[in-house]
Short mmCIF file of C-alpha atoms and ligand atoms in Angstrom, two decimals:
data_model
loop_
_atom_site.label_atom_id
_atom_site.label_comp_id
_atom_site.label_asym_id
_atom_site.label_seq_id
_atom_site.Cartn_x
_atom_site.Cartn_y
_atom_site.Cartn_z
CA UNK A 1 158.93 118.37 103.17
CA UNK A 2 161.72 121.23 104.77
CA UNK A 3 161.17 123.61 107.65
CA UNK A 4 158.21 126.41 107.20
CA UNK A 5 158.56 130.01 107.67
CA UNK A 6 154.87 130.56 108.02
CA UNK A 7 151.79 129.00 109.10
CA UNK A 8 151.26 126.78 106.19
CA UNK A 9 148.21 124.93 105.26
CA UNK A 10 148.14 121.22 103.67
CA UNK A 11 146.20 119.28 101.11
CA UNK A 12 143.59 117.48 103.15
CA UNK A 13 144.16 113.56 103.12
CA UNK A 14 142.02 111.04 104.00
CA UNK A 15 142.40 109.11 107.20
CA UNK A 16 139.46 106.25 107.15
CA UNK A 17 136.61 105.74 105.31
CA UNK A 18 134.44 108.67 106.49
CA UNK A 19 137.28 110.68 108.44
CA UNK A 20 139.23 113.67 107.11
CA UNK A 21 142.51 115.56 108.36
CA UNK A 22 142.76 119.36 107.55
CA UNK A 23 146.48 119.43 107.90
CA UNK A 24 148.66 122.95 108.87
CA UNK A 25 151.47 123.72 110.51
CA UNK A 26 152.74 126.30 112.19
CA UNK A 27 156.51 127.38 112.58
CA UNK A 28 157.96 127.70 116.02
CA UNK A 29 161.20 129.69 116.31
CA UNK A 30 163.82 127.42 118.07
CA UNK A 31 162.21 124.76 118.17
CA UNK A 32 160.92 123.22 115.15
CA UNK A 33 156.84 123.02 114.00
CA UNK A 34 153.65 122.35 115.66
CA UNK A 35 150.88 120.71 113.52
CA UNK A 36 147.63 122.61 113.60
CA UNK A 37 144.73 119.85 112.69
CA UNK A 38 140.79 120.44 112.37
CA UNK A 39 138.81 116.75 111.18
CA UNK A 40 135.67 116.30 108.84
CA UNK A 41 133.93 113.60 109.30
CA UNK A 42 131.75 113.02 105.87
CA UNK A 43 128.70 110.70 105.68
CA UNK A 44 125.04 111.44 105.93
CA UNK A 45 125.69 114.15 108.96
CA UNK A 46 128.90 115.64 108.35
CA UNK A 47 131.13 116.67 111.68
CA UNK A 48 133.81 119.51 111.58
CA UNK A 49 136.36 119.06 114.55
CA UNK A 50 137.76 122.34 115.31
CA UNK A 51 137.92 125.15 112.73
CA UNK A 52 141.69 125.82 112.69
CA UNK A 53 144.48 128.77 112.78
CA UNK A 54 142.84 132.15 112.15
CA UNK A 55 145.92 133.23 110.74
CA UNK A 56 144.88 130.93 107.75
CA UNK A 57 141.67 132.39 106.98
CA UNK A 58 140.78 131.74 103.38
CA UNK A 59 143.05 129.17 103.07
CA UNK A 60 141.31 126.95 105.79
CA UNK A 61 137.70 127.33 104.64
CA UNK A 62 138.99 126.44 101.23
CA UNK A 63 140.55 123.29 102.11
CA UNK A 64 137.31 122.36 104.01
CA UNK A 65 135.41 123.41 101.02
CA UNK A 66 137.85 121.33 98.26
CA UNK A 67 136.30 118.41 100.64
CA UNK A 68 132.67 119.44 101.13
CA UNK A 69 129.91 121.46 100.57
CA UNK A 70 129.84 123.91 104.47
CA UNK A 71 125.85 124.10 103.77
CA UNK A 72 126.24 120.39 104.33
CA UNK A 73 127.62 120.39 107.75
CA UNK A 74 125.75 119.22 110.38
CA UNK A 75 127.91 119.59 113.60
CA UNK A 76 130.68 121.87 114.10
CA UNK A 77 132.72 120.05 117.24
CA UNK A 78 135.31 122.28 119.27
CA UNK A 79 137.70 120.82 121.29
CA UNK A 80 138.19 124.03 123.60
CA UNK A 81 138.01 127.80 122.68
CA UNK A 82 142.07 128.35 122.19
CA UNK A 83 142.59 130.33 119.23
CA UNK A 84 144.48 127.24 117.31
CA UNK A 85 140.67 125.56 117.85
CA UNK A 86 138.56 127.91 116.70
CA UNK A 87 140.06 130.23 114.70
CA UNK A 88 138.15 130.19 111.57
CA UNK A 89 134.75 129.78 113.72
CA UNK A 90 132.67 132.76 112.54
CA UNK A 91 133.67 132.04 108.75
CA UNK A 92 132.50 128.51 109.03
CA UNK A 93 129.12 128.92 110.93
CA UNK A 94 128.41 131.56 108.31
CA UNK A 95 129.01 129.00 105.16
CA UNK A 96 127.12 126.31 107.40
CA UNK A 97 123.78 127.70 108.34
CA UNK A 98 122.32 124.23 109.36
CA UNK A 99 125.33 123.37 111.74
CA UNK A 100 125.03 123.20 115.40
CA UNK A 101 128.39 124.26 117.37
CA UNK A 102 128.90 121.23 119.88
CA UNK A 103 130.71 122.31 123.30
CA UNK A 104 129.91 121.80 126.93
CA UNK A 105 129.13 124.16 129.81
CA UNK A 106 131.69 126.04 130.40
CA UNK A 107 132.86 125.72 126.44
CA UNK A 108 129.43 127.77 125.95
CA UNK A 109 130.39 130.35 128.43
CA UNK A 110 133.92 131.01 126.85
CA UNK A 111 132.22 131.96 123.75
CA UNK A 112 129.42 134.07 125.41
CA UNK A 113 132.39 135.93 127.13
CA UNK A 114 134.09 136.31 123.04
CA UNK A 115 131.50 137.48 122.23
CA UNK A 116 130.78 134.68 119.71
CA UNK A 117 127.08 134.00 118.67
CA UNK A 118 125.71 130.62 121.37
CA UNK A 119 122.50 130.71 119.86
CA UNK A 120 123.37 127.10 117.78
CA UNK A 121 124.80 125.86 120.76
CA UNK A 122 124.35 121.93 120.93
CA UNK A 123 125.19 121.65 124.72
CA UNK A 124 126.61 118.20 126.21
CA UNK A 125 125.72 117.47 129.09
CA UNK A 126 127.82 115.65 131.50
CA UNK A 127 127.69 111.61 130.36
CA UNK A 128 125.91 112.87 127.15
CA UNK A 129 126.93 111.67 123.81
CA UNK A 130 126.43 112.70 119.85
CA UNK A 131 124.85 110.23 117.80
CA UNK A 132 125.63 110.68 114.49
CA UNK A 133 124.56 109.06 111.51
CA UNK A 134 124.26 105.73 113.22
CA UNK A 135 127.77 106.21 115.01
CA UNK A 136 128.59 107.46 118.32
CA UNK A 137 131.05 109.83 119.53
CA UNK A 138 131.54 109.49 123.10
CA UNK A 139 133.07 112.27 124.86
CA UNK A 140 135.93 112.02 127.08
CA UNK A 141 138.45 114.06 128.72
CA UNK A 142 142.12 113.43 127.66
CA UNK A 143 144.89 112.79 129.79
CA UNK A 144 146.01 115.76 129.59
CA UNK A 145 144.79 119.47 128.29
CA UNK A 146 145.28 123.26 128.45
CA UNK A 147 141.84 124.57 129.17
CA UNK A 148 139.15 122.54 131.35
CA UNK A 149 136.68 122.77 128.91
CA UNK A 150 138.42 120.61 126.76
CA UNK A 151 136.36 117.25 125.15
CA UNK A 152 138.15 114.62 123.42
CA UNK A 153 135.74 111.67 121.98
CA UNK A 154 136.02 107.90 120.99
CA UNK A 155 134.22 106.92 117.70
CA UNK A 156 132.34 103.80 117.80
CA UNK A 157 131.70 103.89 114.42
CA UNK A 158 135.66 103.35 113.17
CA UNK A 159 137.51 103.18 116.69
CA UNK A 160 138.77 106.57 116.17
CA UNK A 161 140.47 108.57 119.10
CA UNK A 162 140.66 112.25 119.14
CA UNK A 163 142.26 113.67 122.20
CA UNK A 164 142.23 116.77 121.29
CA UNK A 165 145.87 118.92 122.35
CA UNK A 166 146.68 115.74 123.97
CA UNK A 167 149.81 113.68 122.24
CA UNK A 168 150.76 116.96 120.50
CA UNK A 169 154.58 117.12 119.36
CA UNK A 170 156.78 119.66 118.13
CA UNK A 171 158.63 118.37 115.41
CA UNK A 172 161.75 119.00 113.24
CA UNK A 173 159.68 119.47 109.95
CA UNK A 174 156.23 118.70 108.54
CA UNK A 175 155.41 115.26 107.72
CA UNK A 176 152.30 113.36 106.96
CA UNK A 177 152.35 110.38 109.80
CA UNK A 178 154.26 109.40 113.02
CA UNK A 179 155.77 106.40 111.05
CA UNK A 180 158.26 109.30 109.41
CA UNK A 181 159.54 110.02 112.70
CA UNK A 182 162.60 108.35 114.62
CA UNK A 183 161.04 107.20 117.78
CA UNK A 184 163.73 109.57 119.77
CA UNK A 185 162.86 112.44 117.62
CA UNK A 186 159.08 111.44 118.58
CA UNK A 187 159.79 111.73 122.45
CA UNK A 188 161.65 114.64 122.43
CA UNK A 189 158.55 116.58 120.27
CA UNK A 190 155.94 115.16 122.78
CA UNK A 191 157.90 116.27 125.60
CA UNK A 192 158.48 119.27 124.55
CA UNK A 193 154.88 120.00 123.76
CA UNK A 194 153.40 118.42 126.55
CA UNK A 195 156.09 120.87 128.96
CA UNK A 196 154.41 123.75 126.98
CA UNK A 197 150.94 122.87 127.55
CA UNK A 198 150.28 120.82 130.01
CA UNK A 199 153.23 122.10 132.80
CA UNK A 200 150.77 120.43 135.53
CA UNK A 201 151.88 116.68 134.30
CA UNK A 202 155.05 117.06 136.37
CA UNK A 203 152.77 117.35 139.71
CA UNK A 204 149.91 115.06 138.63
CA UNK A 205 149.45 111.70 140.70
CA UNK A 206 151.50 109.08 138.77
CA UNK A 207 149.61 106.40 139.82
CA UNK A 208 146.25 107.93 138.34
CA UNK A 209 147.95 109.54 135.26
CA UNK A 210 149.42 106.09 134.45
CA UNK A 211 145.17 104.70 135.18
CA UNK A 212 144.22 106.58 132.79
CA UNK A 213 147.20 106.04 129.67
CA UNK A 214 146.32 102.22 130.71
CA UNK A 215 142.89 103.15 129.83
CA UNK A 216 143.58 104.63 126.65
CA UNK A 217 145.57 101.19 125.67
CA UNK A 218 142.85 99.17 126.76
CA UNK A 219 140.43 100.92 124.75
CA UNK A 220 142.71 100.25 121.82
CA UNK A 221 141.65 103.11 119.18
CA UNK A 222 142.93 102.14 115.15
CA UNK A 223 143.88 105.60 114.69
CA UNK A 224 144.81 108.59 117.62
CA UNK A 225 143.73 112.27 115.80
CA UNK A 226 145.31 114.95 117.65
CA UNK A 227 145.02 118.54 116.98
CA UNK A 228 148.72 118.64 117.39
CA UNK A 229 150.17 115.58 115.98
CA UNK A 230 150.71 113.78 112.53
CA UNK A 231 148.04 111.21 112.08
CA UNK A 232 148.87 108.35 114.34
CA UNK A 233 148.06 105.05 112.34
CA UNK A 234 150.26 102.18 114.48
CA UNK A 235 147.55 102.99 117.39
CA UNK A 236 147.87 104.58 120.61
CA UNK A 237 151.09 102.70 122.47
CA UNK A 238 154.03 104.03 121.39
CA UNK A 239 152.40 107.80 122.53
CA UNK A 240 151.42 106.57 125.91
CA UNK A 241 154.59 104.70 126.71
CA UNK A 242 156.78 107.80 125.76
CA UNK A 243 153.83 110.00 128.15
CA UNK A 244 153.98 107.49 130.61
CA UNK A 245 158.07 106.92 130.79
CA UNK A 246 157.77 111.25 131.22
CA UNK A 247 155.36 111.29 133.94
CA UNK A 248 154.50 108.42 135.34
CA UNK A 249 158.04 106.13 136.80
CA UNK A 250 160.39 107.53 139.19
CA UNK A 251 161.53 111.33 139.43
CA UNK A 252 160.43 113.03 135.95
CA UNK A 253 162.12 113.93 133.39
CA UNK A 254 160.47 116.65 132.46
CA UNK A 255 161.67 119.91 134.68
CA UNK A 256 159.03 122.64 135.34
CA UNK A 257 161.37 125.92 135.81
CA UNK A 258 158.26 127.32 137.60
CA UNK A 259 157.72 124.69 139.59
CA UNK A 260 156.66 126.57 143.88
CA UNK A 261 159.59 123.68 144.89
CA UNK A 262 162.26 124.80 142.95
CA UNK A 263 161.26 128.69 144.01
CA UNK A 264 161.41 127.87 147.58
CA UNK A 265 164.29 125.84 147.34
CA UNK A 266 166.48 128.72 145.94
CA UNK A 267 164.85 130.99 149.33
CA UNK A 268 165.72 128.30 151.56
FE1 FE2 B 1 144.79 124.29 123.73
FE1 FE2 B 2 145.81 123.47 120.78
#
């Protein structure tokens, strides 16, 4: 695959037995491509993970619908409420009539304040979790994150991780899996996304951030989904180590331009 010029949707491909990637990507100028992913999850209660780029409209409920039957869907799961998340929300709750939108608290409120219909809200409460279909999805928060609303989850069922815009990378070019990447090239797109969207990680308590990428090791998912990365299939280490080697030894790496220190510094 070259360089896009567009946001550009993919064939879906499958990722485990019962779990689905809804693959796009979307060009960004100077620096290379962000990947744009939503997640099905078939089986006897079907789970949509985010409902994509609005930009891609028809496109996006097509490729859900080349994989399932919408009337089917059981859960509709959003990450957060950024656009990238839930762009193609009102299209999909109208093909899925029996879904119920999962979100927390202050999730709910962001789309009460959209103006976007709560009334199939499935709220989570604080320690709750979805059973579905004799799995579990246990919601988490992810290291790191653009909105505070923003729930992650572990999957009993097949030791799936999906941390949501965590482990994002801009990249060169689409591809299908990390394992096409050079490891450098790898860094460099985490970085740089992480720097985008989570600015905050160069002020964050190392010792705690580096708690909880230990965490994420220990809990040793098969596969890391991330809305913003190729699918992840060597496991979780080589994302942490390049997070933690950013953020978590010595001075960091990564410079925040915006940063009140550097401000005062050029008063002083
Ligand atoms: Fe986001
Ligand atoms: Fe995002």
């Amino acid at each position: 695959m070259s360089a896009i010029e567009a946001p550009t949707m993919l064939a879906p491909r499958r990722v485990t037995d019962q779990w689905t990637v809804l693959p796009s990507w979307l060009p960004v100028p100077g620096l290379g491509a962000l990947p744009i992913n939503s997640f099905l999850l078939k089986g006897r209660e079907p789970v949509l993970v985010d409902t994509g780029l609005g930009a891609l409209g028809d496109q996006f409920v097509a490729a859900l619908e080349s994989e399932i039957d919408p009337g089917d869907l059981r859960w509709i799961w959003l990450s957060h409420m950024d656009a990238d998340h839930i762009g193609n929300l009102g299209q999909v709750l109208e093909r899925a009539p029996h879904a119920k939108v999962v979100t927390n608290f202050l999730g709910m409120g962001k789309m009460n304040l959209a103006g976007i219909d709560v009334s199939r809200v499935h709220l989570l409460d604080p320690g709750a979790r979805l059973e579905v279909a004799g799995r579990t999805l246990v919601p988490l928060r992810p290291p790191y994150y653009d909105a505070p609303e923003t729930i992650g989850f572990f999957d009993t069922g097949e030791r799936v991780f999906f941390a949501a815009d965590s482990f994002g990378a801009l990249l060169p070019e689409p591809v299908d899996g990390t394992e096409e990447v050079a490891d450098e090239t790898l860094r460099e797109g985490l970085l740089g996304w992480s720097s985008i969207d989570a600015p905050w990680l160069t002020s964050v308590d190392r010792d705690t951030l580096g708690r909880t990428l230990k965490s994420i090791e220990r809990l040793n998912p098969d596969i890391v989904l991330s809305g913003h990365l190729p699918l992840a299939r060597k496991g979780v280490g080589q994302l942490t180590h390049h997070v933690a080697g950013a953020y978590c030894r010595g001075a960091s790496s990564v410079v925040d331009p915006l940063a009140i220190e550097h401000i005062e510094a050029a008063f002083a």
